[in-house]
Amino acid sequence: MWLVSNIWYHRHQFYLNIVANAMAVFLILMVSILSDNVIKSIDEQLGNLGLNVTMLQMFSSDDVNDKWFEDFINEFDIETASVYFSYNNDDHVVARCDADLGRMFSLQLRQGSFLDESDIQYNNNCTVLGSKASEKLGVSSVGDKVSINGISFKVKGILEESDDNLFVDVNESVLIPSGYDFGNNVVNRTYYFINNGRYIDGYLDEVLGEGNYLLINQSQLVNTTSLLTEMISNVLMFIASVSLLVSLIGMINSMLSNIRARTYEIGIKKAMGAGDNDIYLEFLLESFIVFTLGTLVGWILIIGFAGIINLSGLMSIRIDYYQCLSDIVKLLVTGGLCGIYPAYKASHITIMDAIRKV
Amino acid sequence: MIRLIDICKNYVVGDTVVKALDKVSIDIKDNSFTAITGHSGSGKTTLLNIMAGYTKCDEGLYLYDNKVVNDFDSKMMTDFFRNEVGMIFQEFHLLPYLNVYENIRLPLIYQKKNIDKSFLDKQLNMVGLKGYGNFRPDQLSGGQKQRVAIARTLVSGVKVVLADEPTGALDRKNASNIVKLLADLRNYGVTVVIVTHDEKIASQAERVIVLENGHVVSK
């Protein structure tokens, strides 16, 4: 209890230490949580899309030669899903697609079912809506009718809201069988699902000619993004660690000044029977308590920060409390270690030092 | 109980060596009240600091209960401060963030003793401060602070109380009361040694030792 009285009496000397520690801890935890969330988000998108989804974009306006296309598919043992995107005045994307699209992009349904082979074969008037598209079109359940380019389509399924991925804005999409052609195509895309994982760039260079196409392997892109994100995260963590180091050095310096100012108090305590170990433990505990308070304030700030970001809708931040607890324990151990040298100096102050000070 | 034999203590100030004490030999009997007096710079405080164990002499022998204090290590010195010798300072040196009870209990914390409030009240009663337990030092007068300092010194059961100008910061009336209080400690089996430059206060002791330029001129 008297240790608490001691800290309270000297609180003016500890305020800045607590604030500096809190800011450093806040930075460390923020970088850790944000980078963790971003990396997990990329991993989730990766999981949603499948590792071997590749986008091939033709720069020529001519359709792909069917024979070449058949040879290509056989050569690489791939499955394909073709999508023809167009945009109408209602600002949602009409996508003419095959039945495989839902499986390839792991589209999850909230209601109903996806387009099947018979829908594609017979060009049935049915559609699957993305979550936001259904809201814009005023559709709430399967079986409702929507008008697309003057044609009435029956809603066969409504998709769950999903994170934007790199190729398809699923939430805004209105998916219809590929047989419909409204004549206002903007982008033709063919999605490949490669089963044997062979590198196909060389083949396409030979067949299509270098520069006539764009081939993007999604897993490569996401891996690159993940690597970049990790690198940025590591840089930010390094900066945050430097900030923490500066804070710790400042704390050590402040503690040493504090001890010099309390020389007489230490000397008197020794005159009252305090041993070197008693003084050492007292100051070590003091530094640990101050550092813990700073860590606690930093922790409260990060929870508040995450709450504000989540409420604002800018992004969804999930806090891995186990990871945070692990980070906090490491920080506390570091803070405790920083108190060792000042506590050592305090324990070696003699009674004569105190008397001379007075 | 306390024997100082040919004690020498020098201070080095730049190139100059100042002899604070030069072959000082004193015996202090148990349960006595001794005053050490002399002009400023005569070596009184240095002698007291050596007796308290706060500093070591450069030459000579310091015996306490026939034990050689010169040879005490750090742990033995800590035990010496806890159980044998207590010091009362001119400036009181109470801890400002502790109340009177907590200040008095401080030596017991380091002795790892648990003492209840009634014992502390008894100590306060002994020094005439009944009911002041929850006061903070800044709420006390000089005389009251010195009484708290005396209670703090006695609470751990020390056998010797050394007082370095305990009345220096007090008015005449309070000074007289404090000296009387110190003198009464003999009734509790405590040996008291007081350093003062005030001859009137020194005269209240059983024995007066006069120092001059680091030498004992009168015992």
mmCIF file with all atom_site columns, N, CA and C in Angstrom, chain B residues 85-148:
data_model
loop_
_atom_site.group_PDB
_atom_site.id
_atom_site.type_symbol
_atom_site.label_atom_id
_atom_site.label_alt_id
_atom_site.label_comp_id
_atom_site.label_asym_id
_atom_site.label_entity_id
_atom_site.label_seq_id
_atom_site.pdbx_PDB_ins_code
_atom_site.Cartn_x
_atom_site.Cartn_y
_atom_site.Cartn_z
_atom_site.occupancy
_atom_site.B_iso_or_equiv
_atom_site.pdbx_formal_charge
_atom_site.auth_seq_id
_atom_site.auth_comp_id
_atom_site.auth_asym_id
_atom_site.auth_atom_id
_atom_site.pdbx_PDB_model_num
ATOM 1   N N  . VAL B 1 85  ? 21.265 0.143  16.043 1.00 0.00 ? 85  VAL B N  1
ATOM 2   C CA . VAL B 1 85  ? 21.496 1.590  16.140 1.00 0.00 ? 85  VAL B CA 1
ATOM 3   C C  . VAL B 1 85  ? 20.475 2.350  15.300 1.00 0.00 ? 85  VAL B C  1
ATOM 4   N N  . GLY B 1 86  ? 19.906 3.393  15.910 1.00 0.00 ? 86  GLY B N  1
ATOM 5   C CA . GLY B 1 86  ? 18.987 4.246  15.163 1.00 0.00 ? 86  GLY B CA 1
ATOM 6   C C  . GLY B 1 86  ? 19.474 5.677  15.196 1.00 0.00 ? 86  GLY B C  1
ATOM 7   N N  . MET B 1 87  ? 19.143 6.427  14.156 1.00 0.00 ? 87  MET B N  1
ATOM 8   C CA . MET B 1 87  ? 19.614 7.815  14.068 1.00 0.00 ? 87  MET B CA 1
ATOM 9   C C  . MET B 1 87  ? 18.437 8.774  14.008 1.00 0.00 ? 87  MET B C  1
ATOM 10  N N  . ILE B 1 88  ? 18.602 9.883  14.721 1.00 0.00 ? 88  ILE B N  1
ATOM 11  C CA . ILE B 1 88  ? 17.616 10.975 14.622 1.00 0.00 ? 88  ILE B CA 1
ATOM 12  C C  . ILE B 1 88  ? 18.342 12.165 14.014 1.00 0.00 ? 88  ILE B C  1
ATOM 13  N N  . PHE B 1 89  ? 17.760 12.721 12.963 1.00 0.00 ? 89  PHE B N  1
ATOM 14  C CA . PHE B 1 89  ? 18.429 13.779 12.204 1.00 0.00 ? 89  PHE B CA 1
ATOM 15  C C  . PHE B 1 89  ? 17.882 15.147 12.582 1.00 0.00 ? 89  PHE B C  1
ATOM 16  N N  . GLN B 1 90  ? 18.666 16.124 12.277 1.00 0.00 ? 90  GLN B N  1
ATOM 17  C CA . GLN B 1 90  ? 18.231 17.498 12.542 1.00 0.00 ? 90  GLN B CA 1
ATOM 18  C C  . GLN B 1 90  ? 16.998 17.843 11.691 1.00 0.00 ? 90  GLN B C  1
ATOM 19  N N  . GLU B 1 91  ? 16.971 17.367 10.438 1.00 0.00 ? 91  GLU B N  1
ATOM 20  C CA . GLU B 1 91  ? 15.894 17.723 9.528  1.00 0.00 ? 91  GLU B CA 1
ATOM 21  C C  . GLU B 1 91  ? 14.741 16.730 9.551  1.00 0.00 ? 91  GLU B C  1
ATOM 22  N N  . PHE B 1 92  ? 14.692 15.882 10.570 1.00 0.00 ? 92  PHE B N  1
ATOM 23  C CA . PHE B 1 92  ? 13.607 14.911 10.797 1.00 0.00 ? 92  PHE B CA 1
ATOM 24  C C  . PHE B 1 92  ? 13.590 13.776 9.758  1.00 0.00 ? 92  PHE B C  1
ATOM 25  N N  . HIS B 1 93  ? 13.578 14.154 8.447  1.00 0.00 ? 93  HIS B N  1
ATOM 26  C CA . HIS B 1 93  ? 13.606 13.160 7.369  1.00 0.00 ? 93  HIS B CA 1
ATOM 27  C C  . HIS B 1 93  ? 12.450 12.175 7.429  1.00 0.00 ? 93  HIS B C  1
ATOM 28  N N  . LEU B 1 94  ? 11.278 12.701 7.652  1.00 0.00 ? 94  LEU B N  1
ATOM 29  C CA . LEU B 1 94  ? 10.091 11.848 7.509  1.00 0.00 ? 94  LEU B CA 1
ATOM 30  C C  . LEU B 1 94  ? 9.727  11.764 6.018  1.00 0.00 ? 94  LEU B C  1
ATOM 31  N N  . LEU B 1 95  ? 9.101  10.648 5.625  1.00 0.00 ? 95  LEU B N  1
ATOM 32  C CA . LEU B 1 95  ? 8.694  10.518 4.225  1.00 0.00 ? 95  LEU B CA 1
ATOM 33  C C  . LEU B 1 95  ? 7.357  11.248 4.034  1.00 0.00 ? 95  LEU B C  1
ATOM 34  N N  . PRO B 1 96  ? 7.314  12.240 3.168  1.00 0.00 ? 96  PRO B N  1
ATOM 35  C CA . PRO B 1 96  ? 6.148  13.130 3.100  1.00 0.00 ? 96  PRO B CA 1
ATOM 36  C C  . PRO B 1 96  ? 4.882  12.458 2.582  1.00 0.00 ? 96  PRO B C  1
ATOM 37  N N  . TYR B 1 97  ? 5.024  11.336 1.872  1.00 0.00 ? 97  TYR B N  1
ATOM 38  C CA . TYR B 1 97  ? 3.831  10.715 1.286  1.00 0.00 ? 97  TYR B CA 1
ATOM 39  C C  . TYR B 1 97  ? 3.234  9.646  2.205  1.00 0.00 ? 97  TYR B C  1
ATOM 40  N N  . LEU B 1 98  ? 3.855  9.504  3.383  1.00 0.00 ? 98  LEU B N  1
ATOM 41  C CA . LEU B 1 98  ? 3.311  8.559  4.358  1.00 0.00 ? 98  LEU B CA 1
ATOM 42  C C  . LEU B 1 98  ? 2.772  9.331  5.554  1.00 0.00 ? 98  LEU B C  1
ATOM 43  N N  . ASN B 1 99  ? 1.698  8.817  6.164  1.00 0.00 ? 99  ASN B N  1
ATOM 44  C CA . ASN B 1 99  ? 1.227  9.473  7.372  1.00 0.00 ? 99  ASN B CA 1
ATOM 45  C C  . ASN B 1 99  ? 2.087  9.028  8.566  1.00 0.00 ? 99  ASN B C  1
ATOM 46  N N  . VAL B 1 100 ? 1.732  9.493  9.730  1.00 0.00 ? 100 VAL B N  1
ATOM 47  C CA . VAL B 1 100 ? 2.563  9.233  10.916 1.00 0.00 ? 100 VAL B CA 1
ATOM 48  C C  . VAL B 1 100 ? 2.669  7.733  11.200 1.00 0.00 ? 100 VAL B C  1
ATOM 49  N N  . TYR B 1 101 ? 1.528  7.047  11.142 1.00 0.00 ? 101 TYR B N  1
ATOM 50  C CA . TYR B 1 101 ? 1.547  5.588  11.378 1.00 0.00 ? 101 TYR B CA 1
ATOM 51  C C  . TYR B 1 101 ? 2.522  4.903  10.407 1.00 0.00 ? 101 TYR B C  1
ATOM 52  N N  . GLU B 1 102 ? 2.410  5.280  9.133  1.00 0.00 ? 102 GLU B N  1
ATOM 53  C CA . GLU B 1 102 ? 3.217  4.609  8.101  1.00 0.00 ? 102 GLU B CA 1
ATOM 54  C C  . GLU B 1 102 ? 4.689  4.957  8.238  1.00 0.00 ? 102 GLU B C  1
ATOM 55  N N  . ASN B 1 103 ? 4.988  6.193  8.643  1.00 0.00 ? 103 ASN B N  1
ATOM 56  C CA . ASN B 1 103 ? 6.378  6.572  8.864  1.00 0.00 ? 103 ASN B CA 1
ATOM 57  C C  . ASN B 1 103 ? 6.985  5.765  10.017 1.00 0.00 ? 103 ASN B C  1
ATOM 58  N N  . ILE B 1 104 ? 6.200  5.619  11.073 1.00 0.00 ? 104 ILE B N  1
ATOM 59  C CA . ILE B 1 104 ? 6.720  4.886  12.234 1.00 0.00 ? 104 ILE B CA 1
ATOM 60  C C  . ILE B 1 104 ? 6.898  3.416  11.889 1.00 0.00 ? 104 ILE B C  1
ATOM 61  N N  . ARG B 1 105 ? 6.022  2.918  11.060 1.00 0.00 ? 105 ARG B N  1
ATOM 62  C CA . ARG B 1 105 ? 6.041  1.479  10.740 1.00 0.00 ? 105 ARG B CA 1
ATOM 63  C C  . ARG B 1 105 ? 7.139  1.127  9.745  1.00 0.00 ? 105 ARG B C  1
ATOM 64  N N  . LEU B 1 106 ? 7.741  2.132  9.133  1.00 0.00 ? 106 LEU B N  1
ATOM 65  C CA . LEU B 1 106 ? 8.709  1.877  8.049  1.00 0.00 ? 106 LEU B CA 1
ATOM 66  C C  . LEU B 1 106 ? 9.823  0.902  8.454  1.00 0.00 ? 106 LEU B C  1
ATOM 67  N N  . PRO B 1 107 ? 10.492 1.086  9.598  1.00 0.00 ? 107 PRO B N  1
ATOM 68  C CA . PRO B 1 107 ? 11.541 0.125  9.966  1.00 0.00 ? 107 PRO B CA 1
ATOM 69  C C  . PRO B 1 107 ? 10.999 -1.291 10.122 1.00 0.00 ? 107 PRO B C  1
ATOM 70  N N  . LEU B 1 108 ? 9.761  -1.407 10.564 1.00 0.00 ? 108 LEU B N  1
ATOM 71  C CA . LEU B 1 108 ? 9.181  -2.742 10.764 1.00 0.00 ? 108 LEU B CA 1
ATOM 72  C C  . LEU B 1 108 ? 8.924  -3.434 9.428  1.00 0.00 ? 108 LEU B C  1
ATOM 73  N N  . ILE B 1 109 ? 8.633  -2.633 8.395  1.00 0.00 ? 109 ILE B N  1
ATOM 74  C CA . ILE B 1 109 ? 8.440  -3.221 7.063  1.00 0.00 ? 109 ILE B CA 1
ATOM 75  C C  . ILE B 1 109 ? 9.717  -3.900 6.614  1.00 0.00 ? 109 ILE B C  1
ATOM 76  N N  . TYR B 1 110 ? 10.846 -3.223 6.879  1.00 0.00 ? 110 TYR B N  1
ATOM 77  C CA . TYR B 1 110 ? 12.112 -3.799 6.433  1.00 0.00 ? 110 TYR B CA 1
ATOM 78  C C  . TYR B 1 110 ? 12.565 -4.929 7.342  1.00 0.00 ? 110 TYR B C  1
ATOM 79  N N  . GLN B 1 111 ? 12.030 -4.957 8.566  1.00 0.00 ? 111 GLN B N  1
ATOM 80  C CA . GLN B 1 111 ? 12.303 -6.098 9.442  1.00 0.00 ? 111 GLN B CA 1
ATOM 81  C C  . GLN B 1 111 ? 11.349 -7.248 9.172  1.00 0.00 ? 111 GLN B C  1
ATOM 82  N N  . LYS B 1 112 ? 10.411 -7.006 8.242  1.00 0.00 ? 112 LYS B N  1
ATOM 83  C CA . LYS B 1 112 ? 9.399  -8.001 7.863  1.00 0.00 ? 112 LYS B CA 1
ATOM 84  C C  . LYS B 1 112 ? 8.548  -8.397 9.082  1.00 0.00 ? 112 LYS B C  1
ATOM 85  N N  . LYS B 1 113 ? 8.217  -7.403 9.903  1.00 0.00 ? 113 LYS B N  1
ATOM 86  C CA . LYS B 1 113 ? 7.372  -7.665 11.081 1.00 0.00 ? 113 LYS B CA 1
ATOM 87  C C  . LYS B 1 113 ? 5.994  -7.089 10.821 1.00 0.00 ? 113 LYS B C  1
ATOM 88  N N  . ASN B 1 114 ? 4.986  -7.818 11.243 1.00 0.00 ? 114 ASN B N  1
ATOM 89  C CA . ASN B 1 114 ? 3.609  -7.322 11.170 1.00 0.00 ? 114 ASN B CA 1
ATOM 90  C C  . ASN B 1 114 ? 3.196  -6.818 12.535 1.00 0.00 ? 114 ASN B C  1
ATOM 91  N N  . ILE B 1 115 ? 2.958  -5.549 12.613 1.00 0.00 ? 115 ILE B N  1
ATOM 92  C CA . ILE B 1 115 ? 2.603  -4.970 13.910 1.00 0.00 ? 115 ILE B CA 1
ATOM 93  C C  . ILE B 1 115 ? 1.225  -4.340 13.800 1.00 0.00 ? 115 ILE B C  1
ATOM 94  N N  . ASP B 1 116 ? 0.415  -4.545 14.825 1.00 0.00 ? 116 ASP B N  1
ATOM 95  C CA . ASP B 1 116 ? -0.929 -3.972 14.718 1.00 0.00 ? 116 ASP B CA 1
ATOM 96  C C  . ASP B 1 116 ? -0.924 -2.524 15.193 1.00 0.00 ? 116 ASP B C  1
ATOM 97  N N  . LYS B 1 117 ? -2.037 -1.905 14.981 1.00 0.00 ? 117 LYS B N  1
ATOM 98  C CA . LYS B 1 117 ? -2.153 -0.453 15.210 1.00 0.00 ? 117 LYS B CA 1
ATOM 99  C C  . LYS B 1 117 ? -1.973 -0.092 16.678 1.00 0.00 ? 117 LYS B C  1
ATOM 100 N N  . SER B 1 118 ? -2.347 -1.005 17.547 1.00 0.00 ? 118 SER B N  1
ATOM 101 C CA . SER B 1 118 ? -2.282 -0.679 18.982 1.00 0.00 ? 118 SER B CA 1
ATOM 102 C C  . SER B 1 118 ? -0.825 -0.479 19.418 1.00 0.00 ? 118 SER B C  1
ATOM 103 N N  . PHE B 1 119 ? 0.060  -1.237 18.834 1.00 0.00 ? 119 PHE B N  1
ATOM 104 C CA . PHE B 1 119 ? 1.485  -1.067 19.154 1.00 0.00 ? 119 PHE B CA 1
ATOM 105 C C  . PHE B 1 119 ? 1.972  0.301  18.694 1.00 0.00 ? 119 PHE B C  1
ATOM 106 N N  . LEU B 1 120 ? 1.546  0.700  17.505 1.00 0.00 ? 120 LEU B N  1
ATOM 107 C CA . LEU B 1 120 ? 1.948  2.007  16.984 1.00 0.00 ? 120 LEU B CA 1
ATOM 108 C C  . LEU B 1 120 ? 1.367  3.120  17.850 1.00 0.00 ? 120 LEU B C  1
ATOM 109 N N  . ASP B 1 121 ? 0.142  2.927  18.301 1.00 0.00 ? 121 ASP B N  1
ATOM 110 C CA . ASP B 1 121 ? -0.471 3.931  19.183 1.00 0.00 ? 121 ASP B CA 1
ATOM 111 C C  . ASP B 1 121 ? 0.320  4.044  20.489 1.00 0.00 ? 121 ASP B C  1
ATOM 112 N N  . LYS B 1 122 ? 0.827  2.919  20.952 1.00 0.00 ? 122 LYS B N  1
ATOM 113 C CA . LYS B 1 122 ? 1.627  2.922  22.188 1.00 0.00 ? 122 LYS B CA 1
ATOM 114 C C  . LYS B 1 122 ? 2.902  3.731  21.986 1.00 0.00 ? 122 LYS B C  1
ATOM 115 N N  . GLN B 1 123 ? 3.510  3.568  20.811 1.00 0.00 ? 123 GLN B N  1
ATOM 116 C CA . GLN B 1 123 ? 4.726  4.331  20.503 1.00 0.00 ? 123 GLN B CA 1
ATOM 117 C C  . GLN B 1 123 ? 4.418  5.824  20.444 1.00 0.00 ? 123 GLN B C  1
ATOM 118 N N  . LEU B 1 124 ? 3.296  6.151  19.830 1.00 0.00 ? 124 LEU B N  1
ATOM 119 C CA . LEU B 1 124 ? 2.917  7.564  19.723 1.00 0.00 ? 124 LEU B CA 1
ATOM 120 C C  . LEU B 1 124 ? 2.627  8.150  21.105 1.00 0.00 ? 124 LEU B C  1
ATOM 121 N N  . ASN B 1 125 ? 2.011  7.354  21.898 1.00 0.00 ? 125 ASN B N  1
ATOM 122 C CA . ASN B 1 125 ? 1.705  7.792  23.277 1.00 0.00 ? 125 ASN B CA 1
ATOM 123 C C  . ASN B 1 125 ? 2.984  8.084  24.049 1.00 0.00 ? 125 ASN B C  1
ATOM 124 N N  . MET B 1 126 ? 3.981  7.260  23.787 1.00 0.00 ? 126 MET B N  1
ATOM 125 C CA . MET B 1 126 ? 5.261  7.377  24.487 1.00 0.00 ? 126 MET B CA 1
ATOM 126 C C  . MET B 1 126 ? 5.950  8.703  24.166 1.00 0.00 ? 126 MET B C  1
ATOM 127 N N  . VAL B 1 127 ? 5.751  9.177  22.952 1.00 0.00 ? 127 VAL B N  1
ATOM 128 C CA . VAL B 1 127 ? 6.391  10.446 22.561 1.00 0.00 ? 127 VAL B CA 1
ATOM 129 C C  . VAL B 1 127 ? 5.427  11.615 22.636 1.00 0.00 ? 127 VAL B C  1
ATOM 130 N N  . GLY B 1 128 ? 4.250  11.379 23.219 1.00 0.00 ? 128 GLY B N  1
ATOM 131 C CA . GLY B 1 128 ? 3.301  12.469 23.436 1.00 0.00 ? 128 GLY B CA 1
ATOM 132 C C  . GLY B 1 128 ? 2.533  12.877 22.189 1.00 0.00 ? 128 GLY B C  1
ATOM 133 N N  . LEU B 1 129 ? 2.298  11.943 21.292 1.00 0.00 ? 129 LEU B N  1
ATOM 134 C CA . LEU B 1 129 ? 1.550  12.278 20.068 1.00 0.00 ? 129 LEU B CA 1
ATOM 135 C C  . LEU B 1 129 ? 0.326  11.387 19.909 1.00 0.00 ? 129 LEU B C  1
ATOM 136 N N  . LYS B 1 130 ? -0.361 11.145 20.978 1.00 0.00 ? 130 LYS B N  1
ATOM 137 C CA . LYS B 1 130 ? -1.554 10.307 20.912 1.00 0.00 ? 130 LYS B CA 1
ATOM 138 C C  . LYS B 1 130 ? -2.581 10.962 19.980 1.00 0.00 ? 130 LYS B C  1
ATOM 139 N N  . GLY B 1 131 ? -3.151 10.183 19.090 1.00 0.00 ? 131 GLY B N  1
ATOM 140 C CA . GLY B 1 131 ? -4.191 10.678 18.190 1.00 0.00 ? 131 GLY B CA 1
ATOM 141 C C  . GLY B 1 131 ? -3.686 11.309 16.901 1.00 0.00 ? 131 GLY B C  1
ATOM 142 N N  . TYR B 1 132 ? -2.364 11.320 16.701 1.00 0.00 ? 132 TYR B N  1
ATOM 143 C CA . TYR B 1 132 ? -1.812 11.971 15.504 1.00 0.00 ? 132 TYR B CA 1
ATOM 144 C C  . TYR B 1 132 ? -1.468 10.982 14.390 1.00 0.00 ? 132 TYR B C  1
ATOM 145 N N  . GLY B 1 133 ? -1.911 9.757  14.537 1.00 0.00 ? 133 GLY B N  1
ATOM 146 C CA . GLY B 1 133 ? -1.494 8.695  13.636 1.00 0.00 ? 133 GLY B CA 1
ATOM 147 C C  . GLY B 1 133 ? -1.802 8.937  12.164 1.00 0.00 ? 133 GLY B C  1
ATOM 148 N N  . ASN B 1 134 ? -2.931 9.572  11.901 1.00 0.00 ? 134 ASN B N  1
ATOM 149 C CA . ASN B 1 134 ? -3.328 9.751  10.498 1.00 0.00 ? 134 ASN B CA 1
ATOM 150 C C  . ASN B 1 134 ? -2.886 11.096 9.915  1.00 0.00 ? 134 ASN B C  1
ATOM 151 N N  . PHE B 1 135 ? -2.136 11.853 10.677 1.00 0.00 ? 135 PHE B N  1
ATOM 152 C CA . PHE B 1 135 ? -1.655 13.139 10.163 1.00 0.00 ? 135 PHE B CA 1
ATOM 153 C C  . PHE B 1 135 ? -0.487 12.908 9.212  1.00 0.00 ? 135 PHE B C  1
ATOM 154 N N  . ARG B 1 136 ? -0.353 13.796 8.256  1.00 0.00 ? 136 ARG B N  1
ATOM 155 C CA . ARG B 1 136 ? 0.798  13.746 7.356  1.00 0.00 ? 136 ARG B CA 1
ATOM 156 C C  . ARG B 1 136 ? 1.868  14.696 7.892  1.00 0.00 ? 136 ARG B C  1
ATOM 157 N N  . PRO B 1 137 ? 3.128  14.486 7.528  1.00 0.00 ? 137 PRO B N  1
ATOM 158 C CA . PRO B 1 137 ? 4.198  15.341 8.068  1.00 0.00 ? 137 PRO B CA 1
ATOM 159 C C  . PRO B 1 137 ? 3.979  16.829 7.838  1.00 0.00 ? 137 PRO B C  1
ATOM 160 N N  . ASP B 1 138 ? 3.370  17.178 6.700  1.00 0.00 ? 138 ASP B N  1
ATOM 161 C CA . ASP B 1 138 ? 3.197  18.615 6.453  1.00 0.00 ? 138 ASP B CA 1
ATOM 162 C C  . ASP B 1 138 ? 2.099  19.218 7.336  1.00 0.00 ? 138 ASP B C  1
ATOM 163 N N  . GLN B 1 139 ? 1.427  18.383 8.086  1.00 0.00 ? 139 GLN B N  1
ATOM 164 C CA . GLN B 1 139 ? 0.410  18.869 9.009  1.00 0.00 ? 139 GLN B CA 1
ATOM 165 C C  . GLN B 1 139 ? 0.928  18.973 10.447 1.00 0.00 ? 139 GLN B C  1
ATOM 166 N N  . LEU B 1 140 ? 2.227  18.706 10.620 1.00 0.00 ? 140 LEU B N  1
ATOM 167 C CA . LEU B 1 140 ? 2.804  18.692 11.968 1.00 0.00 ? 140 LEU B CA 1
ATOM 168 C C  . LEU B 1 140 ? 3.777  19.844 12.145 1.00 0.00 ? 140 LEU B C  1
ATOM 169 N N  . SER B 1 141 ? 3.962  20.230 13.414 1.00 0.00 ? 141 SER B N  1
ATOM 170 C CA . SER B 1 141 ? 4.968  21.241 13.714 1.00 0.00 ? 141 SER B CA 1
ATOM 171 C C  . SER B 1 141 ? 6.348  20.580 13.765 1.00 0.00 ? 141 SER B C  1
ATOM 172 N N  . GLY B 1 142 ? 7.374  21.400 13.882 1.00 0.00 ? 142 GLY B N  1
ATOM 173 C CA . GLY B 1 142 ? 8.742  20.873 13.931 1.00 0.00 ? 142 GLY B CA 1
ATOM 174 C C  . GLY B 1 142 ? 8.944  19.915 15.091 1.00 0.00 ? 142 GLY B C  1
ATOM 175 N N  . GLY B 1 143 ? 8.439  20.331 16.239 1.00 0.00 ? 143 GLY B N  1
ATOM 176 C CA . GLY B 1 143 ? 8.591  19.498 17.426 1.00 0.00 ? 143 GLY B CA 1
ATOM 177 C C  . GLY B 1 143 ? 7.864  18.155 17.275 1.00 0.00 ? 143 GLY B C  1
ATOM 178 N N  . GLN B 1 144 ? 6.694  18.217 16.688 1.00 0.00 ? 144 GLN B N  1
ATOM 179 C CA . GLN B 1 144 ? 5.919  16.984 16.484 1.00 0.00 ? 144 GLN B CA 1
ATOM 180 C C  . GLN B 1 144 ? 6.620  16.057 15.492 1.00 0.00 ? 144 GLN B C  1
ATOM 181 N N  . LYS B 1 145 ? 7.187  16.642 14.454 1.00 0.00 ? 145 LYS B N  1
ATOM 182 C CA . LYS B 1 145 ? 7.908  15.828 13.469 1.00 0.00 ? 145 LYS B CA 1
ATOM 183 C C  . LYS B 1 145 ? 9.079  15.111 14.132 1.00 0.00 ? 145 LYS B C  1
ATOM 184 N N  . GLN B 1 146 ? 9.773  15.841 14.997 1.00 0.00 ? 146 GLN B N  1
ATOM 185 C CA . GLN B 1 146 ? 10.928 15.221 15.651 1.00 0.00 ? 146 GLN B CA 1
ATOM 186 C C  . GLN B 1 146 ? 10.483 14.094 16.573 1.00 0.00 ? 146 GLN B C  1
ATOM 187 N N  . ARG B 1 147 ? 9.331  14.278 17.192 1.00 0.00 ? 147 ARG B N  1
ATOM 188 C CA . ARG B 1 147 ? 8.795  13.207 18.045 1.00 0.00 ? 147 ARG B CA 1
ATOM 189 C C  . ARG B 1 147 ? 8.468  11.970 17.219 1.00 0.00 ? 147 ARG B C  1
ATOM 190 N N  . VAL B 1 148 ? 7.900  12.206 16.033 1.00 0.00 ? 148 VAL B N  1
ATOM 191 C CA . VAL B 1 148 ? 7.593  11.076 15.141 1.00 0.00 ? 148 VAL B CA 1
ATOM 192 C C  . VAL B 1 148 ? 8.894  10.376 14.761 1.00 0.00 ? 148 VAL B C  1
#
